[in-house]
Amino acid sequence: MSMSTHIVAALAGLTLACGTAGLVVPAAHADIPACTQMAAQAGAADSGSVASACRLGVSGDLQGCVNGLTAAGVAGGAANGACRMAAHEPR
């Protein structure tokens, strides 16, 4: 086997190893408790509607989450941060 064949084989193996590791690593877990806690600290009035709104954030509906938290008495910026925390999205 020539040197270039060895290099190609090594790169192919490395690519397979990295690709498999990406499949095995679990996705980041959503964080409803952090969302509800942040909303409570920001002045949320109703914990039931806060939990419902945070569940929307977990499912990826960030606008629905923000709307729900705003309706529960959380200021817009804090609602946005709490919903992003629920979905574990970077700011």
Backbone atoms as SQL, in Angstrom:
CREATE TABLE atoms (id INTEGER PRIMARY KEY, chain TEXT, resi INTEGER, resn TEXT, atom TEXT, x REAL, y REAL, z REAL);
INSERT INTO atoms VALUES
  (1, 'A', 1, 'MET', 'N', 0.837, -1.174, 0.000),
  (2, 'A', 1, 'MET', 'CA', 0.000, 0.000, 0.000),
  (3, 'A', 1, 'MET', 'C', 0.884, 1.240, 0.000),
  (4, 'A', 2, 'SER', 'N', 0.533, 2.182, -0.800),
  (5, 'A', 2, 'SER', 'CA', 1.335, 3.398, -0.867),
  (6, 'A', 2, 'SER', 'C', 0.981, 4.339, 0.273),
  (7, 'A', 3, 'MET', 'N', 1.799, 5.335, 0.472),
  (8, 'A', 3, 'MET', 'CA', 1.595, 6.299, 1.560),
  (9, 'A', 3, 'MET', 'C', 0.282, 7.055, 1.382),
  (10, 'A', 4, 'SER', 'N', -0.077, 7.428, 0.145),
  (11, 'A', 4, 'SER', 'CA', -1.325, 8.168, -0.073),
  (12, 'A', 4, 'SER', 'C', -2.539, 7.299, 0.236),
  (13, 'A', 5, 'THR', 'N', -2.454, 6.006, -0.015),
  (14, 'A', 5, 'THR', 'CA', -3.555, 5.102, 0.318),
  (15, 'A', 5, 'THR', 'C', -3.724, 5.011, 1.825),
  (16, 'A', 6, 'HIS', 'N', -2.624, 4.979, 2.553),
  (17, 'A', 6, 'HIS', 'CA', -2.677, 4.966, 4.014),
  (18, 'A', 6, 'HIS', 'C', -3.332, 6.243, 4.550),
  (19, 'A', 7, 'ILE', 'N', -2.978, 7.361, 3.962),
  (20, 'A', 7, 'ILE', 'CA', -3.537, 8.640, 4.407),
  (21, 'A', 7, 'ILE', 'C', -5.035, 8.686, 4.127),
  (22, 'A', 8, 'VAL', 'N', -5.458, 8.250, 2.961),
  (23, 'A', 8, 'VAL', 'CA', -6.877, 8.235, 2.617),
  (24, 'A', 8, 'VAL', 'C', -7.634, 7.317, 3.568),
  (25, 'A', 9, 'ALA', 'N', -7.077, 6.153, 3.851),
  (26, 'A', 9, 'ALA', 'CA', -7.730, 5.215, 4.766),
  (27, 'A', 9, 'ALA', 'C', -7.833, 5.806, 6.170),
  (28, 'A', 10, 'ALA', 'N', -6.787, 6.474, 6.623),
  (29, 'A', 10, 'ALA', 'CA', -6.798, 7.086, 7.953),
  (30, 'A', 10, 'ALA', 'C', -7.837, 8.203, 8.025),
  (31, 'A', 11, 'LEU', 'N', -7.909, 9.014, 6.993),
  (32, 'A', 11, 'LEU', 'CA', -8.896, 10.094, 6.972),
  (33, 'A', 11, 'LEU', 'C', -10.317, 9.538, 6.914),
  (34, 'A', 12, 'ALA', 'N', -10.525, 8.474, 6.170),
  (35, 'A', 12, 'ALA', 'CA', -11.856, 7.866, 6.096),
  (36, 'A', 12, 'ALA', 'C', -12.259, 7.319, 7.461),
  (37, 'A', 13, 'GLY', 'N', -11.314, 6.675, 8.145),
  (38, 'A', 13, 'GLY', 'CA', -11.596, 6.154, 9.483),
  (39, 'A', 13, 'GLY', 'C', -11.903, 7.263, 10.464),
  (40, 'A', 14, 'LEU', 'N', -11.155, 8.334, 10.385),
  (41, 'A', 14, 'LEU', 'CA', -11.381, 9.478, 11.267),
  (42, 'A', 14, 'LEU', 'C', -12.744, 10.105, 11.003),
  (43, 'A', 15, 'THR', 'N', -13.108, 10.214, 9.739),
  (44, 'A', 15, 'THR', 'CA', -14.408, 10.771, 9.388),
  (45, 'A', 15, 'THR', 'C', -15.535, 9.905, 9.935),
  (46, 'A', 16, 'LEU', 'N', -15.410, 8.603, 9.797),
  (47, 'A', 16, 'LEU', 'CA', -16.431, 7.699, 10.337),
  (48, 'A', 16, 'LEU', 'C', -16.507, 7.794, 11.855),
  (49, 'A', 17, 'ALA', 'N', -15.361, 7.870, 12.506),
  (50, 'A', 17, 'ALA', 'CA', -15.346, 7.957, 13.970),
  (51, 'A', 17, 'ALA', 'C', -16.007, 9.246, 14.446),
  (52, 'A', 18, 'CYS', 'N', -15.709, 10.341, 13.808),
  (53, 'A', 18, 'CYS', 'CA', -16.304, 11.624, 14.210),
  (54, 'A', 18, 'CYS', 'C', -17.796, 11.653, 13.913),
  (55, 'A', 19, 'GLY', 'N', -18.198, 11.112, 12.787),
  (56, 'A', 19, 'GLY', 'CA', -19.612, 11.079, 12.439),
  (57, 'A', 19, 'GLY', 'C', -20.407, 10.235, 13.403),
  (58, 'A', 20, 'THR', 'N', -19.864, 9.109, 13.812),
  (59, 'A', 20, 'THR', 'CA', -20.536, 8.239, 14.764),
  (60, 'A', 20, 'THR', 'C', -20.635, 8.908, 16.127),
  (61, 'A', 21, 'ALA', 'N', -19.609, 9.610, 16.546),
  (62, 'A', 21, 'ALA', 'CA', -19.646, 10.302, 17.836),
  (63, 'A', 21, 'ALA', 'C', -20.744, 11.353, 17.841),
  (64, 'A', 22, 'GLY', 'N', -20.959, 12.006, 16.720),
  (65, 'A', 22, 'GLY', 'CA', -22.015, 12.999, 16.628),
  (66, 'A', 22, 'GLY', 'C', -23.395, 12.395, 16.761),
  (67, 'A', 23, 'LEU', 'N', -23.555, 11.164, 16.326),
  (68, 'A', 23, 'LEU', 'CA', -24.842, 10.492, 16.451),
  (69, 'A', 23, 'LEU', 'C', -25.097, 10.000, 17.866),
  (70, 'A', 24, 'VAL', 'N', -24.032, 9.682, 18.588),
  (71, 'A', 24, 'VAL', 'CA', -24.164, 9.109, 19.919),
  (72, 'A', 24, 'VAL', 'C', -24.371, 10.175, 20.984),
  (73, 'A', 25, 'VAL', 'N', -23.814, 11.364, 20.789),
  (74, 'A', 25, 'VAL', 'CA', -23.917, 12.436, 21.773),
  (75, 'A', 25, 'VAL', 'C', -25.365, 12.907, 21.849),
  (76, 'A', 26, 'PRO', 'N', -25.960, 12.908, 23.047),
  (77, 'A', 26, 'PRO', 'CA', -27.358, 13.330, 23.153),
  (78, 'A', 26, 'PRO', 'C', -27.512, 14.826, 22.950),
  (79, 'A', 27, 'ALA', 'N', -28.682, 15.219, 22.526),
  (80, 'A', 27, 'ALA', 'CA', -28.981, 16.641, 22.350),
  (81, 'A', 27, 'ALA', 'C', -29.054, 17.318, 23.718),
  (82, 'A', 28, 'ALA', 'N', -28.835, 18.613, 23.734),
  (83, 'A', 28, 'ALA', 'CA', -28.928, 19.353, 24.993),
  (84, 'A', 28, 'ALA', 'C', -30.345, 19.241, 25.547),
  (85, 'A', 29, 'HIS', 'N', -30.443, 19.054, 26.821),
  (86, 'A', 29, 'HIS', 'CA', -31.751, 18.896, 27.437),
  (87, 'A', 29, 'HIS', 'C', -32.395, 20.264, 27.654),
  (88, 'A', 30, 'ALA', 'N', -33.662, 20.313, 27.427),
  (89, 'A', 30, 'ALA', 'CA', -34.413, 21.539, 27.656),
  (90, 'A', 30, 'ALA', 'C', -34.504, 21.785, 29.157),
  (91, 'A', 31, 'ASP', 'N', -34.741, 23.016, 29.537),
  (92, 'A', 31, 'ASP', 'CA', -34.680, 23.361, 30.949),
  (93, 'A', 31, 'ASP', 'C', -35.907, 24.164, 31.367),
  (94, 'A', 32, 'ILE', 'N', -37.012, 23.477, 31.638),
  (95, 'A', 32, 'ILE', 'CA', -38.233, 24.138, 32.087),
  (96, 'A', 32, 'ILE', 'C', -38.047, 24.762, 33.466),
  (97, 'A', 33, 'PRO', 'N', -37.417, 24.061, 34.439),
  (98, 'A', 33, 'PRO', 'CA', -37.247, 24.683, 35.759),
  (99, 'A', 33, 'PRO', 'C', -36.472, 26.000, 35.716),
  (100, 'A', 34, 'ALA', 'N', -35.441, 26.073, 34.886),
  (101, 'A', 34, 'ALA', 'CA', -34.677, 27.326, 34.786),
  (102, 'A', 34, 'ALA', 'C', -35.538, 28.428, 34.191),
  (103, 'A', 35, 'CYS', 'N', -36.355, 28.072, 33.213),
  (104, 'A', 35, 'CYS', 'CA', -37.256, 29.051, 32.590),
  (105, 'A', 35, 'CYS', 'C', -38.266, 29.574, 33.605),
  (106, 'A', 36, 'THR', 'N', -38.908, 28.656, 34.340),
  (107, 'A', 36, 'THR', 'CA', -39.928, 29.087, 35.301),
  (108, 'A', 36, 'THR', 'C', -39.311, 29.896, 36.441),
  (109, 'A', 37, 'GLN', 'N', -38.109, 29.515, 36.855),
  (110, 'A', 37, 'GLN', 'CA', -37.440, 30.262, 37.929),
  (111, 'A', 37, 'GLN', 'C', -37.083, 31.672, 37.470),
  (112, 'A', 38, 'MET', 'N', -36.573, 31.779, 36.258),
  (113, 'A', 38, 'MET', 'CA', -36.216, 33.099, 35.731),
  (114, 'A', 38, 'MET', 'C', -37.470, 33.970, 35.586),
  (115, 'A', 39, 'ALA', 'N', -38.569, 33.367, 35.132),
  (116, 'A', 39, 'ALA', 'CA', -39.819, 34.113, 34.983),
  (117, 'A', 39, 'ALA', 'C', -40.349, 34.564, 36.341),
  (118, 'A', 40, 'ALA', 'N', -40.235, 33.700, 37.347),
  (119, 'A', 40, 'ALA', 'CA', -40.697, 34.054, 38.692),
  (120, 'A', 40, 'ALA', 'C', -39.878, 35.217, 39.252),
  (121, 'A', 41, 'GLN', 'N', -38.573, 35.191, 39.025),
  (122, 'A', 41, 'GLN', 'CA', -37.713, 36.273, 39.503),
  (123, 'A', 41, 'GLN', 'C', -38.013, 37.585, 38.784),
  (124, 'A', 42, 'ALA', 'N', -38.556, 37.474, 37.567),
  (125, 'A', 42, 'ALA', 'CA', -38.872, 38.678, 36.797),
  (126, 'A', 42, 'ALA', 'C', -40.288, 39.177, 37.067),
  (127, 'A', 43, 'GLY', 'N', -41.018, 38.518, 37.967),
  (128, 'A', 43, 'GLY', 'CA', -42.317, 39.028, 38.370),
  (129, 'A', 43, 'GLY', 'C', -43.519, 38.333, 37.774),
  (130, 'A', 44, 'ALA', 'N', -43.373, 37.088, 37.376),
  (131, 'A', 44, 'ALA', 'CA', -44.520, 36.362, 36.818),
  (132, 'A', 44, 'ALA', 'C', -45.600, 36.210, 37.872),
  (133, 'A', 45, 'ALA', 'N', -46.848, 36.377, 37.438),
  (134, 'A', 45, 'ALA', 'CA', -47.969, 36.321, 38.372),
  (135, 'A', 45, 'ALA', 'C', -48.553, 34.917, 38.520),
  (136, 'A', 46, 'ASP', 'N', -48.671, 34.160, 37.461),
  (137, 'A', 46, 'ASP', 'CA', -49.359, 32.870, 37.477),
  (138, 'A', 46, 'ASP', 'C', -48.390, 31.754, 37.099),
  (139, 'A', 47, 'SER', 'N', -48.066, 30.892, 38.064),
  (140, 'A', 47, 'SER', 'CA', -47.082, 29.842, 37.807),
  (141, 'A', 47, 'SER', 'C', -47.583, 28.798, 36.814),
  (142, 'A', 48, 'GLY', 'N', -48.900, 28.573, 36.741),
  (143, 'A', 48, 'GLY', 'CA', -49.442, 27.616, 35.780),
  (144, 'A', 48, 'GLY', 'C', -49.241, 28.063, 34.342),
  (145, 'A', 49, 'SER', 'N', -49.513, 29.334, 34.082),
  (146, 'A', 49, 'SER', 'CA', -49.322, 29.840, 32.725),
  (147, 'A', 49, 'SER', 'C', -47.841, 29.981, 32.388),
  (148, 'A', 50, 'VAL', 'N', -47.010, 30.201, 33.402),
  (149, 'A', 50, 'VAL', 'CA', -45.563, 30.272, 33.180),
  (150, 'A', 50, 'VAL', 'C', -45.050, 28.911, 32.739),
  (151, 'A', 51, 'ALA', 'N', -45.466, 27.855, 33.430),
  (152, 'A', 51, 'ALA', 'CA', -45.019, 26.504, 33.068),
  (153, 'A', 51, 'ALA', 'C', -45.485, 26.149, 31.661),
  (154, 'A', 52, 'SER', 'N', -46.709, 26.517, 31.314),
  (155, 'A', 52, 'SER', 'CA', -47.222, 26.250, 29.965),
  (156, 'A', 52, 'SER', 'C', -46.404, 26.996, 28.911),
  (157, 'A', 53, 'ALA', 'N', -46.096, 28.246, 29.200),
  (158, 'A', 53, 'ALA', 'CA', -45.307, 29.039, 28.263),
  (159, 'A', 53, 'ALA', 'C', -43.906, 28.463, 28.115),
  (160, 'A', 54, 'CYS', 'N', -43.296, 28.036, 29.216),
  (161, 'A', 54, 'CYS', 'CA', -41.948, 27.462, 29.151),
  (162, 'A', 54, 'CYS', 'C', -41.944, 26.157, 28.363),
  (163, 'A', 55, 'ARG', 'N', -43.020, 25.386, 28.456),
  (164, 'A', 55, 'ARG', 'CA', -43.117, 24.160, 27.645),
  (165, 'A', 55, 'ARG', 'C', -43.147, 24.500, 26.151),
  (166, 'A', 56, 'LEU', 'N', -43.757, 25.628, 25.797),
  (167, 'A', 56, 'LEU', 'CA', -43.729, 26.069, 24.397),
  (168, 'A', 56, 'LEU', 'C', -42.300, 26.361, 23.966),
  (169, 'A', 57, 'GLY', 'N', -41.532, 26.981, 24.857),
  (170, 'A', 57, 'GLY', 'CA', -40.134, 27.263, 24.552),
  (171, 'A', 57, 'GLY', 'C', -39.333, 25.995, 24.343),
  (172, 'A', 58, 'VAL', 'N', -39.606, 24.984, 25.149),
  (173, 'A', 58, 'VAL', 'CA', -38.913, 23.707, 25.018),
  (174, 'A', 58, 'VAL', 'C', -39.209, 23.072, 23.668),
  (175, 'A', 59, 'SER', 'N', -40.443, 23.204, 23.213),
  (176, 'A', 59, 'SER', 'CA', -40.825, 22.590, 21.938),
  (177, 'A', 59, 'SER', 'C', -40.352, 23.395, 20.734),
  (178, 'A', 60, 'GLY', 'N', -39.746, 24.556, 20.976),
  (179, 'A', 60, 'GLY', 'CA', -39.205, 25.357, 19.888),
  (180, 'A', 60, 'GLY', 'C', -40.060, 26.546, 19.484),
  (181, 'A', 61, 'ASP', 'N', -41.190, 26.737, 20.132),
  (182, 'A', 61, 'ASP', 'CA', -42.064, 27.869, 19.825),
  (183, 'A', 61, 'ASP', 'C', -41.667, 29.043, 20.725),
  (184, 'A', 62, 'LEU', 'N', -40.560, 29.695, 20.377),
  (185, 'A', 62, 'LEU', 'CA', -40.052, 30.774, 21.223),
  (186, 'A', 62, 'LEU', 'C', -41.000, 31.965, 21.269),
  (187, 'A', 63, 'GLN', 'N', -41.637, 32.289, 20.153),
  (188, 'A', 63, 'GLN', 'CA', -42.554, 33.434, 20.154),
  (189, 'A', 63, 'GLN', 'C', -43.768, 33.139, 21.025),
  (190, 'A', 64, 'GLY', 'N', -44.290, 31.932, 20.952),
  (191, 'A', 64, 'GLY', 'CA', -45.414, 31.547, 21.804),
  (192, 'A', 64, 'GLY', 'C', -45.033, 31.572, 23.271),
  (193, 'A', 65, 'CYS', 'N', -43.824, 31.144, 23.559),
  (194, 'A', 65, 'CYS', 'CA', -43.314, 31.178, 24.934),
  (195, 'A', 65, 'CYS', 'C', -43.218, 32.609, 25.438),
  (196, 'A', 66, 'VAL', 'N', -42.622, 33.471, 24.640),
  (197, 'A', 66, 'VAL', 'CA', -42.476, 34.881, 25.033),
  (198, 'A', 66, 'VAL', 'C', -43.845, 35.522, 25.222),
  (199, 'A', 67, 'ASN', 'N', -44.770, 35.249, 24.315),
  (200, 'A', 67, 'ASN', 'CA', -46.120, 35.814, 24.441),
  (201, 'A', 67, 'ASN', 'C', -46.794, 35.336, 25.728),
  (202, 'A', 68, 'GLY', 'N', -46.637, 34.049, 26.039),
  (203, 'A', 68, 'GLY', 'CA', -47.240, 33.495, 27.246),
  (204, 'A', 68, 'GLY', 'C', -46.643, 34.087, 28.510),
  (205, 'A', 69, 'LEU', 'N', -45.328, 34.246, 28.529),
  (206, 'A', 69, 'LEU', 'CA', -44.683, 34.825, 29.712),
  (207, 'A', 69, 'LEU', 'C', -45.027, 36.302, 29.856),
  (208, 'A', 70, 'THR', 'N', -45.103, 37.006, 28.747),
  (209, 'A', 70, 'THR', 'CA', -45.478, 38.423, 28.793),
  (210, 'A', 70, 'THR', 'C', -46.893, 38.573, 29.344),
  (211, 'A', 71, 'ALA', 'N', -47.790, 37.691, 28.917),
  (212, 'A', 71, 'ALA', 'CA', -49.167, 37.727, 29.424),
  (213, 'A', 71, 'ALA', 'C', -49.218, 37.397, 30.918),
  (214, 'A', 72, 'ALA', 'N', -48.239, 36.637, 31.397),
  (215, 'A', 72, 'ALA', 'CA', -48.191, 36.283, 32.819),
  (216, 'A', 72, 'ALA', 'C', -47.504, 37.358, 33.658),
  (217, 'A', 73, 'GLY', 'N', -47.072, 38.460, 33.025),
  (218, 'A', 73, 'GLY', 'CA', -46.495, 39.570, 33.767),
  (219, 'A', 73, 'GLY', 'C', -44.988, 39.674, 33.727),
  (220, 'A', 74, 'VAL', 'N', -44.340, 38.920, 32.851),
  (221, 'A', 74, 'VAL', 'CA', -42.879, 38.982, 32.735),
  (222, 'A', 74, 'VAL', 'C', -42.531, 40.005, 31.664),
  (223, 'A', 75, 'ALA', 'N', -41.580, 40.880, 31.967),
  (224, 'A', 75, 'ALA', 'CA', -41.143, 41.891, 30.996),
  (225, 'A', 75, 'ALA', 'C', -40.548, 41.211, 29.761),
  (226, 'A', 76, 'GLY', 'N', -40.641, 41.878, 28.609),
  (227, 'A', 76, 'GLY', 'CA', -40.223, 41.298, 27.331),
  (228, 'A', 76, 'GLY', 'C', -38.819, 40.723, 27.291),
  (229, 'A', 77, 'GLY', 'N', -37.831, 41.473, 27.791),
  (230, 'A', 77, 'GLY', 'CA', -36.453, 40.994, 27.757),
  (231, 'A', 77, 'GLY', 'C', -36.248, 39.769, 28.628),
  (232, 'A', 78, 'ALA', 'N', -36.850, 39.788, 29.804),
  (233, 'A', 78, 'ALA', 'CA', -36.739, 38.649, 30.709),
  (234, 'A', 78, 'ALA', 'C', -37.481, 37.441, 30.146),
  (235, 'A', 79, 'ALA', 'N', -38.618, 37.672, 29.501),
  (236, 'A', 79, 'ALA', 'CA', -39.381, 36.585, 28.886),
  (237, 'A', 79, 'ALA', 'C', -38.568, 35.941, 27.775),
  (238, 'A', 80, 'ASN', 'N', -37.939, 36.766, 26.968),
  (239, 'A', 80, 'ASN', 'CA', -37.107, 36.257, 25.880),
  (240, 'A', 80, 'ASN', 'C', -35.955, 35.417, 26.433),
  (241, 'A', 81, 'GLY', 'N', -35.300, 35.901, 27.471),
  (242, 'A', 81, 'GLY', 'CA', -34.196, 35.158, 28.074),
  (243, 'A', 81, 'GLY', 'C', -34.649, 33.846, 28.685),
  (244, 'A', 82, 'ALA', 'N', -35.782, 33.864, 29.354),
  (245, 'A', 82, 'ALA', 'CA', -36.298, 32.642, 29.971),
  (246, 'A', 82, 'ALA', 'C', -36.663, 31.612, 28.912),
  (247, 'A', 83, 'CYS', 'N', -37.244, 32.064, 27.810),
  (248, 'A', 83, 'CYS', 'CA', -37.621, 31.136, 26.747),
  (249, 'A', 83, 'CYS', 'C', -36.399, 30.561, 26.048),
  (250, 'A', 84, 'ARG', 'N', -35.390, 31.361, 25.869),
  (251, 'A', 84, 'ARG', 'CA', -34.155, 30.850, 25.283),
  (252, 'A', 84, 'ARG', 'C', -33.478, 29.853, 26.232),
  (253, 'A', 85, 'MET', 'N', -33.608, 30.100, 27.515),
  (254, 'A', 85, 'MET', 'CA', -33.059, 29.176, 28.495),
  (255, 'A', 85, 'MET', 'C', -33.818, 27.857, 28.440),
  (256, 'A', 86, 'ALA', 'N', -35.132, 27.933, 28.245),
  (257, 'A', 86, 'ALA', 'CA', -35.951, 26.711, 28.162),
  (258, 'A', 86, 'ALA', 'C', -35.501, 25.871, 26.977),
  (259, 'A', 87, 'ALA', 'N', -35.195, 26.512, 25.876),
  (260, 'A', 87, 'ALA', 'CA', -34.788, 25.798, 24.675),
  (261, 'A', 87, 'ALA', 'C', -33.280, 25.568, 24.613),
  (262, 'A', 88, 'HIS', 'N', -32.559, 26.109, 25.580),
  (263, 'A', 88, 'HIS', 'CA', -31.092, 26.040, 25.613),
  (264, 'A', 88, 'HIS', 'C', -30.480, 26.624, 24.355),
  (265, 'A', 89, 'GLU', 'N', -30.994, 27.729, 23.889),
  (266, 'A', 89, 'GLU', 'CA', -30.445, 28.400, 22.738),
  (267, 'A', 89, 'GLU', 'C', -29.427, 29.438, 23.190),
  (268, 'A', 90, 'PRO', 'N', -28.368, 29.593, 22.435),
  (269, 'A', 90, 'PRO', 'CA', -27.404, 30.650, 22.797),
  (270, 'A', 90, 'PRO', 'C', -28.007, 32.021, 22.604),
  (271, 'A', 91, 'ARG', 'N', -27.528, 32.970, 23.355),
  (272, 'A', 91, 'ARG', 'CA', -28.058, 34.332, 23.252),
  (273, 'A', 91, 'ARG', 'C', -27.344, 35.098, 22.186);
